[in-house]
Amino acid sequence: MAVTLRRRVDFPMIDYAQVVFYPEYFDLAHRFFEEAWLEICGIDYPTITQKMHLGFPAVRTESDHVAPLRYGDDIVCTLWIESVGNSSITWCYRFENQDGLLCWNAKVVTVCVNMKTFEKQSVPQELAEALRNCTEH
């Protein structure tokens, strides 16, 4: 089942037009990505990176900016996994505001790497199984 996470749009995120500056969406997505590991796999991201020595850098991104987010809005992020390959994971994001208006959606493909060598490796089986259970519906 998809994970739903929330946070508010803070003042440093907005630009002169009083809307969230476009690079901030990927920063927010990464923050939600880190937070989601605990809900999806039962392991927080600091443990994954620092104790398990795994990282998941992005290798492909795509997004659609549908409607603006503004200062003070609540971002409701729905996050799910589209696919888990041997070493890759496709993450899907849908950002809505507090009124349910779709503002942004994205797909981010990450690859599992050993943080000591930065070499690609297989997603550990226990993580892959939990990630595969995080579907959109």
mmCIF file of C-alpha atoms in Angstrom:
data_model
loop_
_atom_site.group_PDB
_atom_site.id
_atom_site.type_symbol
_atom_site.label_atom_id
_atom_site.label_comp_id
_atom_site.label_asym_id
_atom_site.label_seq_id
_atom_site.Cartn_x
_atom_site.Cartn_y
_atom_site.Cartn_z
ATOM 1 C CA MET A 1 0.000 0.000 0.000
ATOM 2 C CA ALA A 2 1.218 3.516 -0.809
ATOM 3 C CA VAL A 3 2.667 5.690 1.948
ATOM 4 C CA THR A 4 1.137 9.101 2.671
ATOM 5 C CA LEU A 5 3.350 11.739 4.273
ATOM 6 C CA ARG A 6 2.799 15.439 4.960
ATOM 7 C CA ARG A 7 4.717 18.629 5.536
ATOM 8 C CA ARG A 8 4.131 22.361 5.225
ATOM 9 C CA VAL A 9 5.585 24.657 2.569
ATOM 10 C CA ASP A 10 8.086 26.853 4.391
ATOM 11 C CA PHE A 11 9.132 30.383 3.393
ATOM 12 C CA PRO A 12 12.645 29.426 2.122
ATOM 13 C CA MET A 13 11.017 27.132 -0.470
ATOM 14 C CA ILE A 14 9.230 29.891 -2.372
ATOM 15 C CA ASP A 15 10.458 32.186 -5.120
ATOM 16 C CA TYR A 16 9.676 35.765 -6.122
ATOM 17 C CA ALA A 17 6.374 34.626 -7.663
ATOM 18 C CA GLN A 18 5.343 33.352 -4.206
ATOM 19 C CA VAL A 19 5.195 29.701 -5.308
ATOM 20 C CA VAL A 20 7.495 26.769 -4.548
ATOM 21 C CA PHE A 21 10.654 27.149 -6.650
ATOM 22 C CA TYR A 22 10.808 24.199 -9.047
ATOM 23 C CA PRO A 23 14.049 22.543 -7.747
ATOM 24 C CA GLU A 24 12.473 22.387 -4.283
ATOM 25 C CA TYR A 25 10.074 19.686 -5.487
ATOM 26 C CA PHE A 26 12.928 17.201 -5.883
ATOM 27 C CA ASP A 27 14.375 18.247 -2.525
ATOM 28 C CA LEU A 28 10.979 17.575 -0.968
ATOM 29 C CA ALA A 29 10.715 14.254 -2.811
ATOM 30 C CA HIS A 30 14.061 13.203 -1.371
ATOM 31 C CA ARG A 31 12.967 14.159 2.151
ATOM 32 C CA PHE A 32 9.806 12.073 1.719
ATOM 33 C CA PHE A 33 11.950 9.251 0.238
ATOM 34 C CA GLU A 34 14.122 9.192 3.373
ATOM 35 C CA GLU A 35 11.113 9.281 5.678
ATOM 36 C CA ALA A 36 9.284 6.520 3.783
ATOM 37 C CA TRP A 37 11.907 3.809 4.429
ATOM 38 C CA LEU A 38 10.790 3.404 8.031
ATOM 39 C CA GLU A 39 7.145 2.979 7.027
ATOM 40 C CA ILE A 40 7.866 0.697 4.059
ATOM 41 C CA CYS A 41 10.730 -1.455 5.361
ATOM 42 C CA GLY A 42 10.732 -0.823 9.120
ATOM 43 C CA ILE A 43 14.306 0.549 8.916
ATOM 44 C CA ASP A 44 15.181 4.243 8.983
ATOM 45 C CA TYR A 45 17.354 5.688 6.233
ATOM 46 C CA PRO A 46 20.295 6.598 8.532
ATOM 47 C CA THR A 47 20.524 2.903 9.491
ATOM 48 C CA ILE A 48 20.392 1.884 5.832
ATOM 49 C CA THR A 49 23.155 4.315 4.839
ATOM 50 C CA GLN A 50 25.388 4.244 7.909
ATOM 51 C CA LYS A 51 25.047 0.712 9.281
ATOM 52 C CA MET A 52 24.024 -1.300 6.217
ATOM 53 C CA HIS A 53 26.251 0.901 4.001
ATOM 54 C CA LEU A 54 23.636 1.100 1.249
ATOM 55 C CA GLY A 55 22.775 4.133 -0.823
ATOM 56 C CA PHE A 56 20.143 4.732 -3.498
ATOM 57 C CA PRO A 57 21.251 7.583 -5.770
ATOM 58 C CA ALA A 58 18.866 8.760 -8.471
ATOM 59 C CA VAL A 59 19.789 7.758 -12.004
ATOM 60 C CA ARG A 60 16.644 8.967 -13.802
ATOM 61 C CA THR A 61 13.998 11.559 -12.949
ATOM 62 C CA GLU A 62 10.854 12.841 -14.616
ATOM 63 C CA SER A 63 8.118 15.105 -13.318
ATOM 64 C CA ASP A 64 5.070 17.164 -14.191
ATOM 65 C CA HIS A 65 4.311 20.479 -12.505
ATOM 66 C CA VAL A 66 0.519 20.591 -12.572
ATOM 67 C CA ALA A 67 -0.430 23.401 -10.162
ATOM 68 C CA PRO A 68 1.599 25.628 -7.824
ATOM 69 C CA LEU A 69 2.205 25.034 -4.154
ATOM 70 C CA ARG A 70 2.255 28.222 -2.084
ATOM 71 C CA TYR A 71 3.721 29.360 1.232
ATOM 72 C CA GLY A 72 1.765 27.803 4.084
ATOM 73 C CA ASP A 73 0.194 25.027 1.992
ATOM 74 C CA ASP A 74 0.263 21.494 3.327
ATOM 75 C CA ILE A 75 1.915 19.054 0.951
ATOM 76 C CA VAL A 76 0.310 15.650 0.996
ATOM 77 C CA CYS A 77 2.772 13.244 -0.613
ATOM 78 C CA THR A 78 1.590 9.848 -1.747
ATOM 79 C CA LEU A 79 4.591 7.661 -2.486
ATOM 80 C CA TRP A 80 4.665 4.145 -3.911
ATOM 81 C CA ILE A 81 6.997 1.766 -5.665
ATOM 82 C CA GLU A 82 6.308 1.021 -9.325
ATOM 83 C CA SER A 83 8.982 -1.652 -9.673
ATOM 84 C CA VAL A 84 11.968 -3.255 -7.998
ATOM 85 C CA GLY A 85 14.637 -4.718 -10.256
ATOM 86 C CA ASN A 86 17.850 -6.457 -9.310
ATOM 87 C CA SER A 87 19.539 -3.168 -8.356
ATOM 88 C CA SER A 88 17.001 -0.495 -9.347
ATOM 89 C CA ILE A 89 13.853 0.870 -7.721
ATOM 90 C CA THR A 90 11.260 3.085 -9.409
ATOM 91 C CA TRP A 91 9.661 5.468 -6.896
ATOM 92 C CA CYS A 92 6.442 7.339 -7.742
ATOM 93 C CA TYR A 93 5.368 10.579 -6.075
ATOM 94 C CA ARG A 94 2.113 12.502 -6.111
ATOM 95 C CA PHE A 95 2.010 15.863 -4.295
ATOM 96 C CA GLU A 96 -1.395 17.352 -3.550
ATOM 97 C CA ASN A 97 -2.208 20.411 -1.500
ATOM 98 C CA GLN A 98 -4.435 20.381 1.582
ATOM 99 C CA ASP A 99 -7.522 20.683 -0.664
ATOM 100 C CA GLY A 100 -6.638 17.569 -2.679
ATOM 101 C CA LEU A 101 -5.488 19.536 -5.743
ATOM 102 C CA LEU A 102 -2.803 17.648 -7.700
ATOM 103 C CA CYS A 103 0.273 19.888 -7.837
ATOM 104 C CA TRP A 104 3.169 17.654 -8.911
ATOM 105 C CA ASN A 105 3.883 14.072 -9.837
ATOM 106 C CA ALA A 106 7.162 12.346 -10.531
ATOM 107 C CA LYS A 107 9.038 9.120 -11.067
ATOM 108 C CA VAL A 108 12.547 8.649 -9.763
ATOM 109 C CA VAL A 109 14.665 5.610 -10.556
ATOM 110 C CA THR A 110 17.341 4.858 -7.983
ATOM 111 C CA VAL A 111 20.080 2.258 -8.017
ATOM 112 C CA CYS A 112 21.338 0.377 -4.977
ATOM 113 C CA VAL A 113 25.031 0.992 -4.268
ATOM 114 C CA ASN A 114 27.531 -0.060 -1.642
ATOM 115 C CA MET A 115 28.335 3.198 0.165
ATOM 116 C CA LYS A 116 31.922 2.122 0.866
ATOM 117 C CA THR A 117 32.755 1.556 -2.824
ATOM 118 C CA PHE A 118 29.837 3.255 -4.618
ATOM 119 C CA GLU A 119 29.586 0.113 -6.745
ATOM 120 C CA LYS A 120 26.159 -1.044 -7.894
ATOM 121 C CA GLN A 121 24.775 -4.032 -6.001
ATOM 122 C CA SER A 122 21.573 -6.032 -5.712
ATOM 123 C CA VAL A 123 18.805 -4.681 -3.502
ATOM 124 C CA PRO A 124 18.893 -6.900 -0.383
ATOM 125 C CA GLN A 125 16.051 -9.423 -0.479
ATOM 126 C CA GLU A 126 14.362 -8.256 2.758
ATOM 127 C CA LEU A 127 14.241 -4.671 1.461
ATOM 128 C CA ALA A 128 13.115 -5.736 -2.027
ATOM 129 C CA GLU A 129 10.205 -7.752 -0.607
ATOM 130 C CA ALA A 130 8.985 -4.868 1.553
ATOM 131 C CA LEU A 131 9.388 -2.374 -1.296
ATOM 132 C CA ARG A 132 7.384 -4.610 -3.679
ATOM 133 C CA ASN A 133 4.498 -4.491 -1.192
ATOM 134 C CA CYS A 134 4.342 -0.688 -1.386
ATOM 135 C CA THR A 135 2.022 -0.449 -4.381
ATOM 136 C CA GLU A 136 -0.193 2.429 -5.452
ATOM 137 C CA HIS A 137 -3.425 0.672 -4.402
#
